[in-house]
Coordinates of C-alpha atoms in Angstrom, one line a residue:
M1251 CA 324.6 213.1 21.2
S1252 CA 327.3 211.8 19.4
G1253 CA 326.2 212.0 15.9
C1254 CA 326.4 214.9 13.1
I1255 CA 323.5 216.9 12.9
K1256 CA 321.5 216.1 9.5
S1257 CA 321.5 219.2 7.2
G1258 CA 318.5 221.8 7.7
E1259 CA 318.0 220.3 11.0
F1260 CA 319.8 222.8 13.2
D1261 CA 318.1 224.0 16.0
K1262 CA 320.0 227.2 17.7
D1263 CA 318.0 226.7 21.3
K1264 CA 319.0 223.1 21.6
D1265 CA 321.7 221.9 23.8
Y1266 CA 323.5 219.1 21.9
F1267 CA 325.9 218.4 24.9
G1268 CA 323.5 216.0 27.2
D1269 CA 326.4 214.4 29.0
K1270 CA 328.6 217.1 30.9
A1271 CA 332.2 216.9 32.0
T1272 CA 333.4 219.0 35.5
F1273 CA 337.1 218.7 37.0
T1274 CA 336.8 218.6 40.5
G1275 CA 341.3 218.0 41.0
A1276 CA 342.5 218.5 37.5
R1277 CA 344.0 221.8 37.3
N1278 CA 345.4 222.0 34.1
V1279 CA 342.4 221.8 32.0
H1280 CA 338.6 223.1 31.8
V1281 CA 335.4 222.9 29.6
S1282 CA 332.9 225.1 29.2
Y1283 CA 329.3 223.9 27.1
H1284 CA 327.7 226.6 24.6
K1285 CA 324.4 224.4 23.3
S1286 CA 326.6 223.7 19.9
Y1287 CA 329.9 224.0 20.8
K1288 CA 332.5 223.7 23.9
V1289 CA 335.5 225.8 24.9
L1290 CA 338.3 223.7 26.1
T1291 CA 341.4 225.2 27.8
L1292 CA 344.8 223.2 28.1
G1293 CA 346.6 225.4 30.5
K1294 CA 350.3 225.6 31.8
Q1295 CA 352.0 227.4 34.3
D1296 CA 354.6 229.4 32.5
K1297 CA 353.3 229.0 29.0
P1298 CA 350.0 230.7 27.5
A1299 CA 347.2 228.6 27.3
Q1300 CA 345.6 226.5 24.3
T1301 CA 342.2 226.9 23.9
F1302 CA 339.9 225.0 21.0
V1303 CA 336.3 225.4 19.8
L1304 CA 334.7 222.0 19.8
L1305 CA 331.9 222.3 17.6
Q1306 CA 329.1 219.8 17.3
C1307 CA 329.7 218.0 13.9
G1308 CA 326.8 219.6 11.3
A1309 CA 326.3 222.6 13.7
P1310 CA 327.2 226.4 11.6
K1311 CA 330.1 227.7 12.7
P1312 CA 328.9 230.2 15.9
T1313 CA 329.9 233.9 16.2
L1314 CA 333.1 234.3 18.1
T1315 CA 334.5 237.2 19.8
G1316 CA 337.8 237.9 21.5
D1317 CA 340.3 235.3 21.8
L1318 CA 338.0 233.0 20.8
A1319 CA 337.7 234.8 17.3
K1320 CA 341.2 233.3 16.9
A1321 CA 340.9 229.6 18.2
P1322 CA 341.2 226.4 16.5
I1323 CA 337.6 224.8 15.7
I1324 CA 337.6 221.2 15.8
D1325 CA 334.3 218.9 14.8
V1326 CA 333.5 216.5 17.3
P1327 CA 333.0 213.7 18.0
V1328 CA 336.3 213.4 16.6
N1329 CA 337.1 210.6 14.8
R1330 CA 340.6 210.3 14.0
V1331 CA 342.9 210.6 16.8
A1332 CA 346.9 210.4 16.7
A1333 CA 348.4 209.5 20.0
S1334 CA 351.7 210.0 20.5
S1335 CA 352.0 208.9 24.2
T1336 CA 351.6 205.4 24.9
T1337 CA 349.7 206.5 28.1
Q1338 CA 347.2 208.0 25.9
I1339 CA 346.1 204.4 24.8
P1340 CA 344.8 202.8 28.0
V1341 CA 342.3 205.6 28.3
L1342 CA 341.2 205.3 24.6
H1343 CA 340.7 202.0 25.5
T1344 CA 338.9 202.6 28.6
L1345 CA 336.3 204.6 26.6
G1346 CA 336.6 202.0 23.7
S1347 CA 337.3 204.4 21.4
L1348 CA 340.5 202.4 20.2
D1349 CA 339.0 202.6 17.0
A1350 CA 339.6 206.4 16.4
V1351 CA 343.3 205.6 16.4
V1352 CA 344.7 206.4 13.2
G1353 CA 348.6 206.6 14.6
V1354 CA 350.1 206.2 17.1
N1355 CA 354.2 207.4 18.3
Q1356 CA 356.0 203.9 18.3
L1357 CA 353.6 200.9 18.8
E1358 CA 356.3 198.5 19.7
Q1359 CA 356.5 200.9 23.6
I1360 CA 352.7 200.1 24.3
Y1361 CA 352.3 197.1 26.7
R1362 CA 351.3 193.8 25.0
G1363 CA 348.1 193.5 25.7
P1364 CA 344.2 193.7 24.4
A1365 CA 345.1 197.5 23.0
R1366 CA 347.9 197.1 21.7
D1367 CA 346.4 193.2 19.6
A1368 CA 343.5 195.6 18.5
L1369 CA 345.8 198.4 17.2
E1370 CA 347.5 195.8 15.2
A1371 CA 344.7 193.8 14.2
R1372 CA 344.1 196.7 12.5
N1373 CA 347.4 197.6 10.9
T1374 CA 347.4 200.8 13.6
P1375 CA 350.9 203.0 11.5
S1376 CA 353.6 204.4 13.8
Y1377 CA 355.0 207.5 12.8
G1378 CA 357.7 208.3 15.6
S1379 CA 360.7 206.5 16.6
S1380 CA 360.6 208.2 20.0
R1381 CA 358.6 211.1 22.1
M1382 CA 360.8 213.6 20.6
Q1383 CA 361.5 212.5 17.2
I1384 CA 358.4 212.1 14.4
D1385 CA 357.9 211.5 11.1
T1386 CA 356.0 214.9 10.2
E1387 CA 355.2 213.7 6.6
K1388 CA 353.6 210.7 7.8
L1389 CA 352.0 212.0 10.2
I1390 CA 350.2 214.7 8.1
S1391 CA 349.7 212.1 5.4
L1392 CA 347.0 210.0 8.4
K1393 CA 345.0 212.8 8.4
P1394 CA 343.7 212.9 12.2
D1395 CA 341.1 215.8 12.9
A1396 CA 343.3 216.1 16.3
V1397 CA 347.0 214.8 17.5
L1398 CA 347.0 214.5 21.5
A1399 CA 351.0 215.5 21.7
A1400 CA 352.8 214.2 24.8
S1401 CA 355.1 217.0 24.1
S1402 CA 354.9 220.7 23.0
E1403 CA 358.9 220.9 22.6
V1404 CA 358.5 218.7 19.8
K1405 CA 359.5 221.1 16.9
E1406 CA 357.6 218.7 14.2
F1407 CA 354.6 219.5 16.0
K1408 CA 354.7 222.9 14.7
Q1409 CA 354.6 222.2 11.1
V1410 CA 351.7 220.0 11.7
Q1411 CA 349.7 222.9 12.6
S1412 CA 350.6 224.7 10.0
A1413 CA 349.0 222.2 7.9
G1414 CA 345.8 223.2 9.6
I1415 CA 345.7 219.8 12.3
P1416 CA 345.2 221.1 15.9
V1417 CA 347.8 219.5 17.9
L1418 CA 346.6 219.5 21.8
Q1419 CA 349.1 219.2 24.9
D1420 CA 348.4 216.3 26.9
L1421 CA 349.6 217.8 30.9
D1422 CA 348.4 215.2 32.6
Y1423 CA 351.8 214.9 34.0
L1424 CA 351.9 218.4 35.1
E1425 CA 349.2 217.4 38.2
S1426 CA 350.6 216.6 41.3
T1427 CA 348.0 213.9 42.6
P1428 CA 346.8 210.5 41.5
L1429 CA 343.3 211.2 40.4
A1430 CA 343.3 214.7 39.2
R1431 CA 346.0 213.4 36.6
A1432 CA 343.5 210.1 36.3
E1433 CA 340.7 212.6 35.4
W1434 CA 342.2 213.8 32.3
M1435 CA 340.3 211.1 30.8
K1436 CA 337.6 213.3 30.7
T1437 CA 339.6 215.5 28.1
Y1438 CA 339.3 212.6 25.6
G1439 CA 335.7 212.4 26.5
I1440 CA 335.1 215.9 25.8
L1441 CA 336.6 215.4 22.4
L1442 CA 335.1 212.0 21.6
N1443 CA 331.2 213.2 23.0
K1444 CA 331.7 210.7 25.7
E1445 CA 331.6 212.6 28.8
G1446 CA 329.2 210.3 30.2
A1447 CA 331.5 207.4 30.0
A1448 CA 334.7 209.3 31.0
T1449 CA 332.9 210.6 34.2
K1450 CA 331.3 207.4 34.8
N1451 CA 334.7 205.4 35.0
F1452 CA 336.4 208.1 36.7
D1453 CA 333.8 207.9 39.4
G1454 CA 334.4 204.3 39.8
I1455 CA 338.3 205.1 40.1
T1456 CA 337.8 208.1 42.9
K1457 CA 335.6 205.5 44.6
R1458 CA 337.4 202.6 44.9
Y1459 CA 340.9 204.7 45.4
T1460 CA 339.1 206.5 48.6
E1461 CA 338.0 203.2 50.0
V1462 CA 341.5 201.9 50.1
A1463 CA 343.1 205.4 51.1
K1464 CA 340.8 205.2 54.0
K1465 CA 341.7 201.7 55.3
A1466 CA 345.3 202.9 54.7
R1467 CA 344.5 206.4 57.2
N1468 CA 343.6 204.1 60.3
A1469 CA 346.8 202.4 60.3
T1470 CA 348.2 202.7 63.2
D1471 CA 352.1 202.7 62.2
K1472 CA 353.5 204.8 59.0
P1473 CA 356.3 203.0 57.5
S1474 CA 359.1 205.4 56.1
V1475 CA 359.9 205.2 52.4
L1476 CA 362.7 206.2 50.0
V1477 CA 361.4 206.8 46.5
G1478 CA 363.4 207.5 43.6
Q1479 CA 366.6 205.7 41.4
E1480 CA 370.0 206.3 41.4
T1481 CA 371.3 207.5 37.5
K1482 CA 374.6 208.2 36.3
G1483 CA 375.4 209.2 39.7
Q1484 CA 372.2 211.3 40.7
W1485 CA 369.2 210.1 42.2
Y1486 CA 365.9 211.0 40.8
V1487 CA 363.7 211.9 44.0
P1488 CA 360.1 213.0 44.2
G1489 CA 359.4 216.0 45.8
T1490 CA 357.0 216.1 49.2
D1491 CA 354.3 217.7 46.7
S1492 CA 354.7 215.2 43.7
Y1493 CA 352.4 212.6 42.2
M1494 CA 354.5 209.9 43.6
I1495 CA 354.7 211.2 46.8
R1496 CA 351.2 211.8 47.4
F1497 CA 350.9 207.4 46.0
M1498 CA 352.9 206.8 49.1
T1499 CA 351.0 209.1 51.7
D1500 CA 348.1 208.1 50.6
A1501 CA 349.2 204.1 51.5
G1502 CA 349.9 205.0 54.8
A1503 CA 353.5 205.7 54.6
T1504 CA 355.8 208.6 55.2
D1505 CA 358.1 210.4 52.6
A1506 CA 361.8 209.6 53.9
M1507 CA 363.4 212.7 51.8
S1508 CA 360.7 215.0 53.3
Q1509 CA 363.6 217.5 54.7
A1510 CA 366.1 217.1 51.7
V1511 CA 363.4 217.4 48.5
K1512 CA 361.0 219.9 48.3
G1513 CA 358.3 220.6 45.0
S1514 CA 356.2 218.7 42.6
G1515 CA 358.7 217.1 40.6
A1516 CA 361.6 214.7 40.6
T1517 CA 364.8 216.3 41.6
P1518 CA 368.3 215.2 41.0
T1519 CA 369.6 214.8 44.5
D1520 CA 373.1 213.6 45.3
A1521 CA 373.8 210.6 46.6
E1522 CA 375.4 211.6 49.7
V1523 CA 372.1 213.4 50.3
V1524 CA 369.8 210.4 49.8
F1525 CA 372.0 208.4 52.0
K1526 CA 371.7 211.0 55.0
Y1527 CA 367.9 210.7 55.0
G1528 CA 366.9 207.5 53.7
S1529 CA 369.5 205.2 54.4
K1530 CA 367.4 204.3 57.4
A1531 CA 364.2 204.2 55.8
D1532 CA 361.7 200.7 55.9
F1533 CA 361.2 200.2 52.6
W1534 CA 362.5 201.5 49.3
L1535 CA 360.6 201.4 45.8
N1536 CA 361.0 202.5 42.0
G1537 CA 364.4 202.4 42.1
N1538 CA 364.9 200.2 39.0
Y1539 CA 361.3 201.4 37.5
M1540 CA 362.7 203.2 34.6
S1541 CA 366.0 201.0 34.0
M1542 CA 366.7 199.7 30.5
T1543 CA 367.4 195.8 32.6
T1544 CA 365.3 194.6 35.1
W1545 CA 366.7 193.4 38.2
H1546 CA 366.2 189.9 39.1
G1547 CA 367.4 190.1 42.5
K1548 CA 369.6 191.6 44.8
D1549 CA 372.7 190.9 42.4
D1550 CA 371.9 193.0 39.8
A1551 CA 370.9 196.1 42.4
L1552 CA 374.3 195.7 43.6
K1553 CA 376.0 195.5 40.3
Q1554 CA 374.6 198.4 39.8
N1555 CA 375.6 200.7 43.0
P1556 CA 377.2 198.0 45.8
R1557 CA 376.1 201.1 48.3
Y1558 CA 372.8 200.0 47.8
A1559 CA 374.0 197.1 50.6
N1560 CA 374.0 200.0 53.2
L1561 CA 370.0 200.6 53.0
S1562 CA 368.3 199.8 55.6
A1563 CA 365.5 198.5 53.7
F1564 CA 367.5 196.6 51.3
Q1565 CA 369.4 194.8 54.3
H1566 CA 365.3 193.6 55.4
G1567 CA 364.3 192.5 52.2
N1568 CA 361.9 195.4 51.3
V1569 CA 362.7 196.9 48.5
W1570 CA 359.9 197.2 45.7
N1571 CA 359.3 198.2 41.7
P1572 CA 356.3 198.1 39.4
S1573 CA 357.9 195.7 37.3
K1574 CA 355.6 192.8 37.1
R1575 CA 354.4 194.4 33.9
T1576 CA 357.0 194.8 31.7
A1577 CA 358.3 193.0 28.9
P1578 CA 361.7 193.3 26.8
D1579 CA 359.7 194.6 23.4
T1580 CA 357.4 196.5 25.0
G1581 CA 357.0 199.7 27.1
N1582 CA 356.4 199.5 31.2
D1583 CA 352.5 199.0 31.8
F1584 CA 353.0 200.8 35.3
W1585 CA 353.0 203.9 33.0
Q1586 CA 350.6 203.3 30.7
S1587 CA 347.4 201.6 32.1
G1588 CA 348.4 202.7 36.0
I1589 CA 348.0 206.4 35.4
V1590 CA 344.2 205.5 34.4
Q1591 CA 344.2 202.9 37.4
P1592 CA 345.4 204.9 40.4
D1593 CA 343.0 202.7 42.6
V1594 CA 345.1 199.6 41.6
V1595 CA 348.6 201.3 42.5
L1596 CA 347.0 202.6 45.4
A1597 CA 345.9 199.0 46.6
D1598 CA 349.8 197.4 45.4
L1599 CA 351.1 200.6 48.0
T1600 CA 349.0 200.0 50.7
Y1601 CA 349.3 196.5 50.8
I1602 CA 353.3 196.6 50.6
F1603 CA 353.4 198.7 53.4
H1604 CA 350.4 197.3 55.2
P1605 CA 349.9 193.8 54.1
D1606 CA 347.7 193.0 57.2
L1607 CA 345.0 195.7 55.8
M1608 CA 344.5 194.1 52.3
K1609 CA 344.5 190.2 53.3
G1610 CA 344.3 188.4 50.2
Y1611 CA 345.1 190.7 47.7
T1612 CA 347.9 190.1 45.1
P1613 CA 350.2 193.1 43.9
Y1614 CA 349.1 193.8 39.8
Y1615 CA 351.9 196.5 39.1
Y1616 CA 354.7 196.0 42.3
T1617 CA 357.1 193.0 42.9
K1618 CA 359.6 192.1 45.5
L1619 CA 363.0 192.3 45.0
S1620 CA 364.3 188.6 46.0

């Protein structure tokens, strides 16, 4: 049920949440159900977890003990949401809940498509100039039921919390696999009382992802791939257990930097180390995906660093970037809708590494550097 309980009609023995979410891969979120309320926990390894009591609208406040007695209570379904990351908009769009968005951080950075068009048509206001800088007064004036925070490090969010507005950390970026990250859409479903829709969407993504991964797993060759880009003399290379490398291995490739860079994040790595281990890689991906200017050809890349010419992948024309869905006045859709479409990203990558397995396919996010 998604509407409020009418006055005088509350039944303490009734389960008000017919659809329930469970998390199978995501490790930084948990939910439990208690007839008229849910307990949502957002965890982070190096900091205390956040816990919220999500109370069905119209239900009386339950008797809460222990840590729950201090937990913020949010009525659900949440009707007014402030989104602080461009990655959150595609999820809300997928769940048909853009009408709940009362404010966004940096509307101009949302990829120009149906979701942004809908927000602009409703004159949805922006309340920030960057991920780390928000207009607190403006955000509070929007009177959101909840703020979805892209970073807990923004000090202004503490002022928002002091005003009585719950701020929930969106920790999908801490997940180390594409499917676990996409599974965070269930968190939005929990807040919106749309668990059924969120689970159905995620199950479809999982099915399609698994089918493509199975194709790639049966490939006879496993080309090596260098992933990462150079910024100010250092390469940012994803570790062997990272979100991006999981994409590559599921697409039937091997990590050229596996001996040098471990862990689940992107590590600043000396160029000499990169050229030692990555110069012979069959493919080079994501070398330009975060730059302010897009490479339109090899000359653009060489202007940034002439040493790129020493990379085998560069010499053989096997350089690909997820820059197909970008525009001068907008963000890169790979880092927006790509978060909730890992099946499409995987299809792109499998096509790149094993085109014979993806005959007739056209990449959605990736384009080859000519």
